[in-house]
mmCIF file of C-alpha atoms in Angstrom:
data_model
loop_
_atom_site.group_PDB
_atom_site.id
_atom_site.type_symbol
_atom_site.label_atom_id
_atom_site.label_comp_id
_atom_site.label_asym_id
_atom_site.label_seq_id
_atom_site.Cartn_x
_atom_site.Cartn_y
_atom_site.Cartn_z
ATOM 1 C CA MET O 1 166.058 -12.921 -117.453
ATOM 2 C CA SER O 2 162.312 -12.461 -116.880
ATOM 3 C CA ILE O 3 160.980 -9.960 -114.361
ATOM 4 C CA ARG O 4 158.115 -12.247 -113.238
ATOM 5 C CA PRO O 5 160.295 -14.809 -111.386
ATOM 6 C CA ILE O 6 162.102 -11.969 -109.607
ATOM 7 C CA ALA O 7 158.803 -10.308 -108.648
ATOM 8 C CA ALA O 8 157.402 -13.653 -107.486
ATOM 9 C CA ALA O 9 160.487 -14.291 -105.349
ATOM 10 C CA ALA O 10 160.246 -10.802 -103.829
ATOM 11 C CA LEU O 11 156.543 -11.293 -103.054
ATOM 12 C CA ALA O 12 157.225 -14.703 -101.467
ATOM 13 C CA ALA O 13 159.958 -13.190 -99.304
ATOM 14 C CA ALA O 14 157.670 -10.343 -98.232
ATOM 15 C CA LEU O 15 154.851 -12.730 -97.327
ATOM 16 C CA ALA O 16 157.223 -14.978 -95.379
ATOM 17 C CA ALA O 17 158.291 -11.981 -93.325
ATOM 18 C CA CYS O 18 154.654 -11.350 -92.365
ATOM 19 C CA THR O 19 153.974 -14.776 -90.850
ATOM 20 C CA GLY O 20 155.334 -14.005 -87.361
ATOM 21 C CA SER O 21 154.341 -11.468 -84.758
ATOM 22 C CA PRO O 22 153.438 -8.044 -86.180
ATOM 23 C CA ILE O 23 156.085 -6.539 -83.924
ATOM 24 C CA GLY O 24 158.648 -9.321 -84.101
ATOM 25 C CA GLU O 25 159.199 -12.005 -81.492
ATOM 26 C CA ASP O 26 162.670 -10.772 -80.649
ATOM 27 C CA ARG O 27 161.364 -7.289 -79.901
ATOM 28 C CA GLU O 28 158.467 -8.021 -77.589
ATOM 29 C CA GLU O 29 157.977 -9.712 -74.256
ATOM 30 C CA ARG O 30 154.994 -11.720 -72.980
ATOM 31 C CA ARG O 31 153.891 -10.785 -69.466
ATOM 32 C CA ILE O 32 150.951 -11.479 -67.186
ATOM 33 C CA GLY O 33 148.477 -8.611 -67.632
ATOM 34 C CA ILE O 34 148.255 -5.602 -65.332
ATOM 35 C CA LEU O 35 144.984 -5.432 -63.370
ATOM 36 C CA ARG O 36 145.901 -2.328 -61.380
ATOM 37 C CA LEU O 37 148.275 0.429 -62.518
ATOM 38 C CA TYR O 38 149.129 2.841 -59.711
ATOM 39 C CA ARG O 39 145.630 3.932 -58.591
ATOM 40 C CA THR O 40 143.918 3.023 -61.843
ATOM 41 C CA ASP O 41 141.689 -0.017 -62.239
ATOM 42 C CA PRO O 42 140.043 -1.019 -65.507
ATOM 43 C CA PRO O 43 136.335 -0.126 -65.681
ATOM 44 C CA VAL O 44 135.461 -3.834 -65.308
ATOM 45 C CA ALA O 45 138.462 -6.011 -64.454
ATOM 46 C CA LEU O 46 136.302 -9.165 -64.490
ATOM 47 C CA ALA O 47 132.926 -9.564 -66.166
ATOM 48 C CA ALA O 48 131.125 -12.848 -65.481
ATOM 49 C CA PRO O 49 127.478 -13.843 -65.103
ATOM 50 C CA ASP O 50 126.028 -14.042 -61.599
ATOM 51 C CA THR O 51 124.452 -17.448 -62.317
ATOM 52 C CA VAL O 52 125.407 -20.192 -64.786
ATOM 53 C CA ARG O 53 124.167 -23.704 -65.575
ATOM 54 C CA ALA O 54 126.241 -26.735 -64.598
ATOM 55 C CA GLY O 55 127.902 -28.418 -67.553
ATOM 56 C CA VAL O 56 127.225 -25.484 -69.901
ATOM 57 C CA ASP O 57 129.937 -23.206 -71.351
ATOM 58 C CA PHE O 58 129.849 -19.505 -70.467
ATOM 59 C CA GLN O 59 132.059 -16.535 -71.262
ATOM 60 C CA VAL O 60 134.021 -14.305 -68.920
ATOM 61 C CA THR O 61 136.121 -11.307 -69.845
ATOM 62 C CA ALA O 62 139.091 -9.785 -68.092
ATOM 63 C CA THR O 63 140.395 -6.307 -68.832
ATOM 64 C CA THR O 64 144.056 -5.476 -68.331
ATOM 65 C CA LEU O 65 145.827 -2.133 -68.574
ATOM 66 C CA GLY O 66 148.616 -1.231 -70.949
ATOM 67 C CA GLY O 67 150.292 1.686 -72.624
ATOM 68 C CA GLY O 68 151.254 2.589 -76.139
ATOM 69 C CA CYS O 69 153.527 -0.441 -76.550
ATOM 70 C CA GLU O 70 151.196 -3.141 -75.196
ATOM 71 C CA ARG O 71 148.784 -5.425 -77.007
ATOM 72 C CA ALA O 72 146.484 -8.140 -75.702
ATOM 73 C CA GLY O 73 147.891 -11.641 -75.803
ATOM 74 C CA GLU O 74 146.560 -15.067 -74.942
ATOM 75 C CA THR O 75 144.203 -15.907 -72.105
ATOM 76 C CA GLU O 76 144.646 -19.146 -70.175
ATOM 77 C CA ALA O 77 141.840 -20.682 -68.117
ATOM 78 C CA GLN O 78 141.624 -23.679 -65.809
ATOM 79 C CA VAL O 79 138.638 -25.045 -63.913
ATOM 80 C CA GLY O 80 139.041 -27.303 -60.902
ATOM 81 C CA GLY O 81 135.894 -28.109 -58.988
ATOM 82 C CA GLY O 82 134.239 -24.831 -58.069
ATOM 83 C CA VAL O 83 137.216 -22.590 -58.857
ATOM 84 C CA ALA O 84 138.141 -21.160 -62.250
ATOM 85 C CA VAL O 85 141.456 -19.372 -62.687
ATOM 86 C CA VAL O 86 141.890 -17.035 -65.655
ATOM 87 C CA THR O 87 145.328 -15.651 -66.514
ATOM 88 C CA PRO O 88 145.497 -12.902 -69.157
ATOM 89 C CA TYR O 89 148.799 -12.240 -70.940
ATOM 90 C CA ASP O 90 149.862 -9.113 -72.794
ATOM 91 C CA TYR O 91 152.803 -8.358 -75.067
ATOM 92 C CA THR O 92 155.096 -5.348 -74.607
ATOM 93 C CA GLU O 93 157.141 -4.001 -77.493
ATOM 94 C CA LEU O 94 160.752 -3.482 -76.423
ATOM 95 C CA GLY O 95 163.383 -0.938 -77.438
ATOM 96 C CA VAL O 96 161.081 1.714 -78.914
ATOM 97 C CA ASP O 97 159.550 5.010 -77.803
ATOM 98 C CA CYS O 98 155.942 4.394 -76.802
ATOM 99 C CA PRO O 99 153.009 6.791 -76.852
ATOM 100 C CA ASP O 100 152.009 7.829 -73.339
ATOM 101 C CA ILE O 101 148.449 6.504 -73.438
ATOM 102 C CA LEU O 102 146.341 4.151 -71.336
ATOM 103 C CA ARG O 103 144.783 1.186 -73.117
ATOM 104 C CA HIS O 104 142.181 -1.286 -71.912
ATOM 105 C CA LEU O 105 143.133 -4.719 -73.262
ATOM 106 C CA HIS O 106 140.288 -7.233 -73.403
ATOM 107 C CA HIS O 107 140.656 -10.966 -72.817
ATOM 108 C CA ALA O 108 137.914 -13.583 -73.156
ATOM 109 C CA ALA O 109 137.755 -17.105 -71.754
ATOM 110 C CA THR O 110 135.181 -19.866 -71.992
ATOM 111 C CA LEU O 111 134.531 -21.714 -68.749
ATOM 112 C CA ARG O 112 132.292 -24.562 -67.585
ATOM 113 C CA PHE O 113 131.605 -25.706 -64.047
ATOM 114 C CA PRO O 114 130.733 -29.404 -63.890
ATOM 115 C CA ALA O 115 128.401 -29.429 -60.876
ATOM 116 C CA PRO O 116 125.831 -27.166 -59.185
ATOM 117 C CA GLY O 117 126.834 -25.128 -56.156
ATOM 118 C CA LYS O 118 128.807 -22.018 -55.321
ATOM 119 C CA ALA O 119 131.808 -21.190 -57.488
ATOM 120 C CA VAL O 120 134.440 -18.504 -57.877
ATOM 121 C CA VAL O 121 136.139 -17.060 -60.940
ATOM 122 C CA ARG O 122 139.607 -15.620 -60.270
ATOM 123 C CA VAL O 123 141.682 -13.491 -62.595
ATOM 124 C CA GLN O 124 145.400 -13.638 -61.839
ATOM 125 C CA GLY O 125 147.319 -10.569 -62.899
ATOM 126 C CA ARG O 126 149.753 -7.941 -61.674
ATOM 127 C CA ARG O 127 149.597 -4.680 -59.752
ATOM 128 C CA VAL O 128 152.179 -2.058 -60.674
ATOM 129 C CA GLY O 129 152.721 1.051 -58.582
ATOM 130 C CA PRO O 130 155.201 3.156 -56.634
ATOM 131 C CA ASP O 131 155.317 0.557 -53.856
ATOM 132 C CA THR O 132 156.100 -2.416 -56.145
ATOM 133 C CA PRO O 133 159.177 -3.641 -57.996
ATOM 134 C CA GLY O 134 159.312 -2.565 -61.660
ATOM 135 C CA GLU O 135 157.401 -5.608 -62.948
ATOM 136 C CA GLY O 136 154.820 -5.337 -60.176
ATOM 137 C CA VAL O 137 153.406 -7.910 -57.775
ATOM 138 C CA ALA O 138 150.693 -10.553 -58.010
ATOM 139 C CA HIS O 139 147.155 -9.177 -57.919
ATOM 140 C CA THR O 140 143.909 -11.156 -58.051
ATOM 141 C CA VAL O 141 140.361 -10.096 -58.844
ATOM 142 C CA GLU O 142 137.524 -12.525 -58.194
ATOM 143 C CA LYS O 143 133.784 -12.944 -58.490
ATOM 144 C CA ARG O 144 131.560 -15.462 -56.758
ATOM 145 C CA ILE O 145 128.839 -17.050 -58.861
ATOM 146 C CA VAL O 146 126.066 -19.593 -58.477
ATOM 147 C CA VAL O 147 126.070 -22.760 -60.576
ATOM 148 C CA ARG O 148 122.574 -24.270 -60.995
#
C-alpha cells in the first residue's frame, strides 16, 4: 500500500473540515448586533455621509459591541423611498469560556436613494443592560441625510 493515497485522503478530509464556519455552525448562534451594552455605546454606532447624490451608491458603517466569543456577521440593508434600514448580525460562540473583553465589530452596507430630498438611515440592533431580558431589547440608531 502506498503512503501517497493515504496522505491525499487525509489532506482532503482536513480541507473538507475547513469549509464551514471557523467555529462550527452547531456551536455558534447568529443574533442581531448589540448597539448599546449597559452604559457603553460604540465610538460611532452609525457612520454615514451628511449628503449623498440621488441614484449613486454610498457606504455606511455600523459598529456593534461584542465580547471574547463574538465575531461580526452579515449586514442586511433595505431602502424604501427615503428610509434605509440596516441590520447588523453577529455570531456568538456557544459552550466555551470567553475572554472578558469588549470588541467593536464593524459592519458595512452599500445604499442608494433613488430621488432627491431628505432621507434617514436607521440601524436596527439591540440594547442589553440590567433593565432588559438576557437577549436585550430592540434599539435603533439613526442619522438624517440630504439626497441631492
